[in-house]
C-alpha cells in the first residue's frame, strides 16, 4: 500500500517505502560489521561493547533530534533525503577505513600505560576508547538518525495520516534492518569480508540517492509551518504533556532494549552462545517490531483514545513478558539432548529449530513493542507540520532510554538481582508506565478503570515465576538427564555470564558451565594443553594462558615453569577457582602470577611483554561471541609477534566444530608458522594445534626423559610418552596439503 501523500503526484513516492526498507537494511549491516571491527580494538567485554553501542545509538538520537527541528524550521525537498543517503554511504566507507586501522591507533595512544590486572580500567584508557568510538561513528550515525523524522515530515500533509505514515515508515525500515542482520551475520561477511560487506551496503545507499536525486519530481518543496519557518507557539501545559510522554517513551525504550539483553542471556540455553544464534534472535526481535508497526498502520489514525491503548499495551507487555518466561521454561525443560550442554548448533539444519524457538518465545512480545512507537508518534503530534519534530524527539528519547536500559540491566540489575528477577522487574516497569499514562488521561478517576488495573496487576503477579530459578532448573535437568546424579555446588550471575558449578557424586568429577554451556572440567585435557608444549620446549620461562576454565591449564603451567600470566574474560570464572581446587589460594596469591580480566585479543594487542609459550584454551563453541576472534588470522598474527625466538603458539580447538572451520584455522597456522604439530585423542573433546619457528622434537624417548625429569607422572598420572602416542598426530605435510 503506497504512503498517503497529499502534495502533487511524485513517481518516486510509490517506491519511497521500499527505499526506506533498503536504508534500514544497509544501516544494520553497518552496525553488525562496525561492532565486529571495533571490538578488535576495545575487546569483547560487556563494558567495551556497551560503550560502542551507546556511542552508536547516541549518534542516532542526536541526528533524530537535530533533523527533527530542521524539518519544522527549514524548507527542504526530497533531494535533502537523497543527499543524506549519499553522505551516509560515503561516511560509512571513510569510517570503515579508519576502523581497520583502529587497533594500531589504540595501541599507539595507550602505549605509555600498562594493562591493569583484575579488570581495573584507568579513566584515561576509558576516555581514549570512548573518544575513538565517537570519532569513527558520530558522522554516519548522526546522518542515519536524520532519515525517519525527515521522511515522516515529507510524507505527511494531513493530521489523519500522521499515524499511518509513521507506522509504515518505521515498520518497513525495521524489517529492512532485520534482513540486514541476516545478510551480514550469515552471508555477506563470510563471502565478501567486512570491507566488501560495507562497500555493498554503501552501494545500497548510493543507489537510493541516485534514484531520488536524478528524479526531476523531487524538486517539489513541502509546505512549511507558519510564522516564516519558525515553530508555532506552544503553551506551557502542552509542553508539560509533551515532556511527560517523552519520558514515558524513554521508559518504553528502556524496557525494550533491556528485554533484548535479558533474552540474549536466557535464550543461550535454547540456541547456544554462537554469533549465529544471536543473529537469529536479533532478526526475530526486529521482525516482531516491524510487523507490529505495520499491523497498527491502518488503524493508527482511527484510534479515538491512543493514550488508553498505549497504557494497556504497556500493561499487556508486562503480562506477556512474564508469560513468555513460563513458555521458555516449558520448552527448556523439554530440550534435554546432551548437545545443549555444548552447542545446540551442530549442523545447518539446527538453524530452523533455533528460529522456531525464537519465534514462539519472543515474537509475540516484540510485536507489541512494534505497536507502541507509531502510537506514541500519534500522541505526540498535534499538527502534521510538526511530525518531523515530534518524531525526532520521540526517536531521541526512545533511543536514549534504550541505551540506559541495556547498561543498567547489564551492569547493575543482572549482577544484583539475576536475569529472571530483572525480567520480572521490567514487566512491572511496563505496568507502571501504563498506569501513569492512564493517570495522565484522567482514567484513574473512574472505578471501572481502577478495577481493570487491579485485575491486570493480579494477572501479572500470578503469572510471574517467583517459585523457582528457571535458568538453573533447566540446566540442572539437562545435567541429570545426561550424567545421572549431579549436584549443583555453585551458581552466580556475573556481568559477562551466568556461572554454574556442578559435581558428579559418583566420581567426584566437577564441571564449570557458562550460560548453561560446559566450558571446563576436572579432566586431564587442561593439563595436556600446558605440559605437552612444555616438554617440547623445556626451557620456557614465560607463559601466557588465555581463558581460565577451572584452572587446570594455568596450574600445570605454574607447576612446570613456576609462574604464568592469565587472561580471562569473565571475572567470576577466576573467582570460583577455589570451588574446583582446594589449594587455589596459593596459586591466586603467588606474587609472580598475574591475572588480567580482559579480552584475550585486546590483551595481546596492548601487552608489551613477550612469551615463550602462548596457550589459548577457549570453550565451545568456537563461533561464540567470546571465542571467535581468538581463531582469526589477525589474532594468531598478533600472538606470533609476542612470541620469543623459537616460542610455541598452542591453540585448543574444542569439539564439536565444523570441519571446514578446523581446516580454516589450520590454514591460518600453516601461513604463519613454518613448523606445525597437531595432536588429538579419542578421550579428549578437542584438537591441539601448535606452531613454532623451530622444528618440534618428536622423539618419544626424549619426551619420556623430560616427563621423568619434571616428575609429571606423579602430578598427572596419565601423562606419559606411551599414552601420548595413543593419540592421533596429524603430520605437518597433511595439514599443509589440506589447509
Short mmCIF file of C-alpha atoms in Angstrom, two decimals, residues 372-671:
data_model
loop_
_atom_site.label_atom_id
_atom_site.label_comp_id
_atom_site.label_asym_id
_atom_site.label_seq_id
_atom_site.Cartn_x
_atom_site.Cartn_y
_atom_site.Cartn_z
CA UNK A 372 3.99 1.33 20.61
CA UNK A 373 6.38 3.61 18.67
CA UNK A 374 3.92 4.80 15.97
CA UNK A 375 1.21 5.12 18.63
CA UNK A 376 3.46 7.44 20.62
CA UNK A 377 4.17 9.40 17.44
CA UNK A 378 0.43 9.94 17.01
CA UNK A 379 0.05 11.01 20.66
CA UNK A 380 2.92 13.50 20.46
CA UNK A 381 1.94 15.11 17.14
CA UNK A 382 -0.71 17.81 17.45
CA UNK A 383 -0.20 19.11 13.88
CA UNK A 384 1.03 17.38 10.75
CA UNK A 385 3.51 20.22 10.23
CA UNK A 386 5.25 19.21 13.47
CA UNK A 387 5.53 15.49 12.82
CA UNK A 388 9.22 15.66 11.89
CA UNK A 389 9.97 17.50 15.15
CA UNK A 390 7.82 15.11 17.19
CA UNK A 391 9.32 12.00 15.61
CA UNK A 392 12.83 13.38 16.11
CA UNK A 393 12.19 13.97 19.82
CA UNK A 394 10.44 10.61 20.19
CA UNK A 395 13.26 8.73 18.45
CA UNK A 396 15.88 10.55 20.54
CA UNK A 397 14.18 9.91 23.90
CA UNK A 398 13.29 6.32 22.99
CA UNK A 399 16.87 5.62 21.88
CA UNK A 400 18.48 7.22 24.93
CA UNK A 401 16.12 5.23 27.15
CA UNK A 402 17.21 2.09 25.29
CA UNK A 403 20.88 2.84 25.95
CA UNK A 404 20.07 3.29 29.65
CA UNK A 405 18.15 0.02 29.68
CA UNK A 406 20.96 -2.02 28.18
CA UNK A 407 23.59 -0.56 30.51
CA UNK A 408 21.60 -0.56 33.76
CA UNK A 409 20.32 -4.09 33.25
CA UNK A 410 23.71 -5.42 32.11
CA UNK A 411 25.85 -3.76 34.77
CA UNK A 412 23.52 -3.41 37.73
CA UNK A 413 20.33 -5.47 37.69
CA UNK A 414 21.68 -8.81 36.43
CA UNK A 415 24.59 -8.95 38.92
CA UNK A 416 22.37 -7.70 41.77
CA UNK A 417 19.05 -9.49 41.11
CA UNK A 418 19.75 -12.11 38.45
CA UNK A 419 18.28 -12.39 34.96
CA UNK A 420 14.89 -13.77 35.97
CA UNK A 421 14.18 -11.25 38.74
CA UNK A 422 15.34 -8.44 36.43
CA UNK A 423 12.89 -9.66 33.79
CA UNK A 424 10.01 -9.63 36.28
CA UNK A 425 11.03 -6.17 37.49
CA UNK A 426 10.95 -4.88 33.91
CA UNK A 427 7.47 -6.30 33.49
CA UNK A 428 6.32 -4.23 36.46
CA UNK A 429 8.06 -1.15 34.98
CA UNK A 430 5.96 -1.63 31.83
CA UNK A 431 2.89 -1.94 34.02
CA UNK A 432 3.71 1.27 35.90
CA UNK A 433 4.24 3.14 32.61
CA UNK A 434 0.75 2.07 31.60
CA UNK A 435 -0.75 3.22 34.90
CA UNK A 436 0.98 6.60 34.61
CA UNK A 437 -0.44 7.06 31.10
CA UNK A 438 -3.95 6.29 32.37
CA UNK A 439 -3.46 8.74 35.22
CA UNK A 440 -2.43 11.48 32.78
CA UNK A 441 -5.51 10.73 30.72
CA UNK A 442 -7.69 11.05 33.83
CA UNK A 443 -8.94 7.47 33.65
CA UNK A 444 -7.91 6.60 37.22
CA UNK A 445 -10.82 8.69 38.46
CA UNK A 446 -13.20 6.06 37.13
CA UNK A 447 -13.90 2.99 39.25
CA UNK A 448 -14.05 0.69 36.20
CA UNK A 449 -10.53 1.65 35.17
CA UNK A 450 -9.22 1.02 38.67
CA UNK A 451 -10.81 -2.42 38.68
CA UNK A 452 -9.24 -3.21 35.32
CA UNK A 453 -5.82 -2.18 36.61
CA UNK A 454 -6.20 -4.28 39.75
CA UNK A 455 -7.27 -7.28 37.69
CA UNK A 456 -4.33 -6.92 35.31
CA UNK A 457 -1.93 -6.45 38.22
CA UNK A 458 -3.27 -9.65 39.80
CA UNK A 459 -2.70 -11.41 36.48
CA UNK A 460 0.87 -10.11 36.34
CA UNK A 461 1.60 -11.30 39.87
CA UNK A 462 0.09 -14.73 39.29
CA UNK A 463 1.95 -15.22 36.00
CA UNK A 464 5.34 -14.21 37.42
CA UNK A 465 7.55 -17.27 38.10
CA UNK A 466 8.73 -16.43 41.62
CA UNK A 467 8.82 -20.02 42.85
CA UNK A 468 11.97 -21.28 41.11
CA UNK A 469 15.10 -20.23 39.25
CA UNK A 470 14.12 -21.09 35.68
CA UNK A 471 17.67 -20.92 34.31
CA UNK A 472 19.10 -23.21 36.99
CA UNK A 473 16.12 -25.56 36.74
CA UNK A 474 16.70 -26.10 33.01
CA UNK A 475 20.48 -26.55 33.40
CA UNK A 476 20.12 -28.99 36.31
CA UNK A 477 17.54 -31.03 34.41
CA UNK A 478 19.90 -31.37 31.43
CA UNK A 479 22.85 -32.36 33.58
CA UNK A 480 20.82 -35.06 35.33
CA UNK A 481 19.46 -36.40 32.03
CA UNK A 482 22.99 -36.54 30.57
CA UNK A 483 25.15 -37.58 33.53
CA UNK A 484 22.69 -39.05 36.01
CA UNK A 485 23.33 -37.85 39.56
CA UNK A 486 24.61 -34.27 39.60
CA UNK A 487 24.92 -31.84 42.48
CA UNK A 488 24.97 -28.07 41.81
CA UNK A 489 27.71 -26.59 44.04
CA UNK A 490 27.90 -23.05 42.65
CA UNK A 491 25.61 -20.56 40.90
CA UNK A 492 26.29 -16.87 40.25
CA UNK A 493 25.40 -14.24 37.67
CA UNK A 494 28.34 -12.15 36.51
CA UNK A 495 28.12 -9.07 34.28
CA UNK A 496 29.51 -11.16 31.42
CA UNK A 497 27.86 -14.54 32.03
CA UNK A 498 25.89 -16.87 34.31
CA UNK A 499 28.20 -19.37 36.04
CA UNK A 500 27.19 -22.81 37.29
CA UNK A 501 29.43 -25.31 39.05
CA UNK A 502 28.39 -28.94 39.49
CA UNK A 503 29.79 -32.17 40.92
CA UNK A 504 29.20 -35.80 39.98
CA UNK A 505 28.87 -37.67 43.35
CA UNK A 506 29.90 -40.96 41.74
CA UNK A 507 33.39 -39.99 40.58
CA UNK A 508 33.72 -36.55 42.21
CA UNK A 509 34.21 -35.02 38.76
CA UNK A 510 33.49 -31.29 38.63
CA UNK A 511 32.28 -29.14 35.74
CA UNK A 512 32.02 -25.42 35.08
CA UNK A 513 29.22 -24.09 32.89
CA UNK A 514 28.98 -20.59 31.42
CA UNK A 515 25.47 -19.64 30.34
CA UNK A 516 24.49 -23.31 30.51
CA UNK A 517 27.40 -24.49 28.30
CA UNK A 518 30.05 -26.82 29.78
CA UNK A 519 33.35 -24.98 29.27
CA UNK A 520 35.74 -26.86 31.54
CA UNK A 521 36.03 -29.71 34.00
CA UNK A 522 38.34 -31.70 36.22
CA UNK A 523 39.59 -33.96 33.41
CA UNK A 524 43.14 -34.13 32.07
CA UNK A 525 42.68 -32.07 28.88
CA UNK A 526 43.71 -28.79 30.52
CA UNK A 527 46.87 -30.35 31.92
CA UNK A 528 47.82 -31.68 28.47
CA UNK A 529 47.49 -28.21 26.92
CA UNK A 530 50.27 -26.88 29.15
CA UNK A 531 52.51 -29.91 29.74
CA UNK A 532 52.63 -31.16 26.14
CA UNK A 533 54.08 -27.97 24.59
CA UNK A 534 56.32 -27.50 27.65
CA UNK A 535 58.03 -30.87 27.19
CA UNK A 536 58.59 -29.83 23.58
CA UNK A 537 60.16 -26.59 24.82
CA UNK A 538 61.51 -27.36 28.32
CA UNK A 539 63.47 -24.10 28.61
CA UNK A 540 60.31 -21.94 28.55
CA UNK A 541 60.18 -19.31 31.29
CA UNK A 542 57.31 -17.00 30.28
CA UNK A 543 53.86 -18.49 29.71
CA UNK A 544 50.56 -16.80 28.82
CA UNK A 545 47.26 -18.68 29.29
CA UNK A 546 44.22 -17.16 27.59
CA UNK A 547 40.91 -18.48 29.02
CA UNK A 548 40.99 -19.86 32.56
CA UNK A 549 38.27 -22.54 32.79
CA UNK A 550 38.61 -24.37 36.10
CA UNK A 551 42.32 -23.54 36.15
CA UNK A 552 43.89 -26.83 35.03
CA UNK A 553 45.97 -25.33 32.23
CA UNK A 554 47.11 -22.49 34.47
CA UNK A 555 48.01 -24.87 37.33
CA UNK A 556 50.03 -27.08 35.01
CA UNK A 557 51.91 -24.12 33.56
CA UNK A 558 52.81 -22.90 37.07
CA UNK A 559 53.91 -26.41 38.14
CA UNK A 560 56.10 -26.64 35.07
CA UNK A 561 57.54 -23.11 34.85
CA UNK A 562 56.86 -21.60 38.28
CA UNK A 563 54.65 -18.73 37.13
CA UNK A 564 52.13 -17.74 34.47
CA UNK A 565 50.08 -14.82 33.18
CA UNK A 566 46.34 -15.41 32.75
CA UNK A 567 43.78 -13.54 30.66
CA UNK A 568 40.11 -14.35 31.34
CA UNK A 569 37.05 -12.54 30.02
CA UNK A 570 34.69 -13.37 32.92
CA UNK A 571 35.94 -12.33 36.34
CA UNK A 572 33.65 -14.82 38.08
CA UNK A 573 35.47 -17.71 36.40
CA UNK A 574 38.68 -16.88 38.26
CA UNK A 575 36.78 -16.08 41.46
CA UNK A 576 35.23 -19.57 41.57
CA UNK A 577 38.65 -21.26 41.12
CA UNK A 578 38.60 -22.39 44.81
CA UNK A 579 35.33 -24.25 44.18
CA UNK A 580 37.20 -26.64 41.91
CA UNK A 581 40.64 -26.60 43.56
CA UNK A 582 41.02 -26.52 47.37
CA UNK A 583 44.61 -25.26 47.07
CA UNK A 584 43.64 -22.38 44.77
CA UNK A 585 44.64 -19.65 47.23
CA UNK A 586 48.33 -20.47 46.84
CA UNK A 587 48.13 -20.01 43.08
CA UNK A 588 45.97 -16.88 43.23
CA UNK A 589 48.15 -15.17 45.82
CA UNK A 590 51.51 -16.09 44.29
CA UNK A 591 53.20 -12.77 43.59
CA UNK A 592 54.58 -13.83 40.19
CA UNK A 593 51.23 -14.98 38.80
CA UNK A 594 49.33 -12.18 37.06
CA UNK A 595 45.59 -12.15 36.29
CA UNK A 596 44.05 -9.90 33.65
CA UNK A 597 40.26 -9.74 33.41
CA UNK A 598 40.06 -8.69 29.80
CA UNK A 599 39.53 -9.83 26.25
CA UNK A 600 42.38 -12.07 25.09
CA UNK A 601 42.86 -10.38 21.75
CA UNK A 602 42.87 -6.94 23.35
CA UNK A 603 45.49 -8.05 25.89
CA UNK A 604 47.80 -9.41 23.20
CA UNK A 605 47.33 -6.20 21.19
CA UNK A 606 48.25 -3.99 24.17
CA UNK A 607 50.76 -6.07 26.11
CA UNK A 608 54.43 -5.09 25.96
CA UNK A 609 55.54 -8.49 27.23
CA UNK A 610 56.70 -11.39 25.05
CA UNK A 611 56.32 -15.10 25.85
CA UNK A 612 57.92 -18.47 25.24
CA UNK A 613 54.52 -20.16 25.16
CA UNK A 614 51.02 -18.80 24.49
CA UNK A 615 48.15 -21.21 25.24
CA UNK A 616 44.62 -20.41 24.09
CA UNK A 617 42.13 -22.70 25.84
CA UNK A 618 38.74 -21.46 24.65
CA UNK A 619 35.40 -23.02 25.45
CA UNK A 620 32.92 -24.37 22.91
CA UNK A 621 31.61 -23.37 20.50
CA UNK A 622 34.46 -21.66 18.68
CA UNK A 623 31.97 -19.40 16.89
CA UNK A 624 30.68 -17.87 20.14
CA UNK A 625 30.99 -14.11 20.56
CA UNK A 626 33.70 -14.51 23.21
CA UNK A 627 35.81 -17.00 21.25
CA UNK A 628 35.51 -16.37 17.52
CA UNK A 629 38.14 -13.60 17.41
CA UNK A 630 40.65 -15.94 19.08
CA UNK A 631 40.66 -18.15 15.97
CA UNK A 632 41.12 -15.41 13.40
CA UNK A 633 44.22 -14.94 11.29
CA UNK A 634 44.68 -11.45 12.74
CA UNK A 635 44.76 -12.74 16.32
CA UNK A 636 47.21 -15.53 15.54
CA UNK A 637 49.43 -13.00 13.77
CA UNK A 638 49.37 -10.80 16.88
CA UNK A 639 50.34 -13.79 19.03
CA UNK A 640 53.22 -14.67 16.73
CA UNK A 641 54.63 -11.17 17.24
CA UNK A 642 54.51 -11.69 21.02
CA UNK A 643 56.43 -14.98 20.91
CA UNK A 644 60.11 -15.09 21.82
CA UNK A 645 62.54 -16.80 19.48
CA UNK A 646 61.55 -20.47 18.98
CA UNK A 647 58.39 -19.86 21.06
CA UNK A 648 55.28 -22.03 20.69
CA UNK A 649 51.72 -20.97 19.92
CA UNK A 650 49.27 -23.56 21.30
CA UNK A 651 45.60 -23.38 20.29
CA UNK A 652 42.82 -25.66 21.55
CA UNK A 653 40.01 -26.28 19.05
CA UNK A 654 37.08 -27.73 21.01
CA UNK A 655 34.71 -30.26 19.51
CA UNK A 656 32.02 -30.04 18.25
CA UNK A 657 33.09 -27.73 15.47
CA UNK A 658 32.50 -27.72 11.74
CA UNK A 659 35.24 -29.50 9.79
CA UNK A 660 35.56 -26.52 7.44
CA UNK A 661 36.24 -24.28 10.44
CA UNK A 662 39.05 -26.54 11.64
CA UNK A 663 40.78 -26.57 8.26
CA UNK A 664 40.39 -22.80 8.01
CA UNK A 665 42.15 -22.41 11.37
CA UNK A 666 44.81 -24.91 10.30
CA UNK A 667 45.36 -22.85 7.15
CA UNK A 668 45.99 -19.78 9.31
CA UNK A 669 48.58 -21.74 11.29
CA UNK A 670 50.28 -23.04 8.15
CA UNK A 671 50.55 -19.50 6.77
#
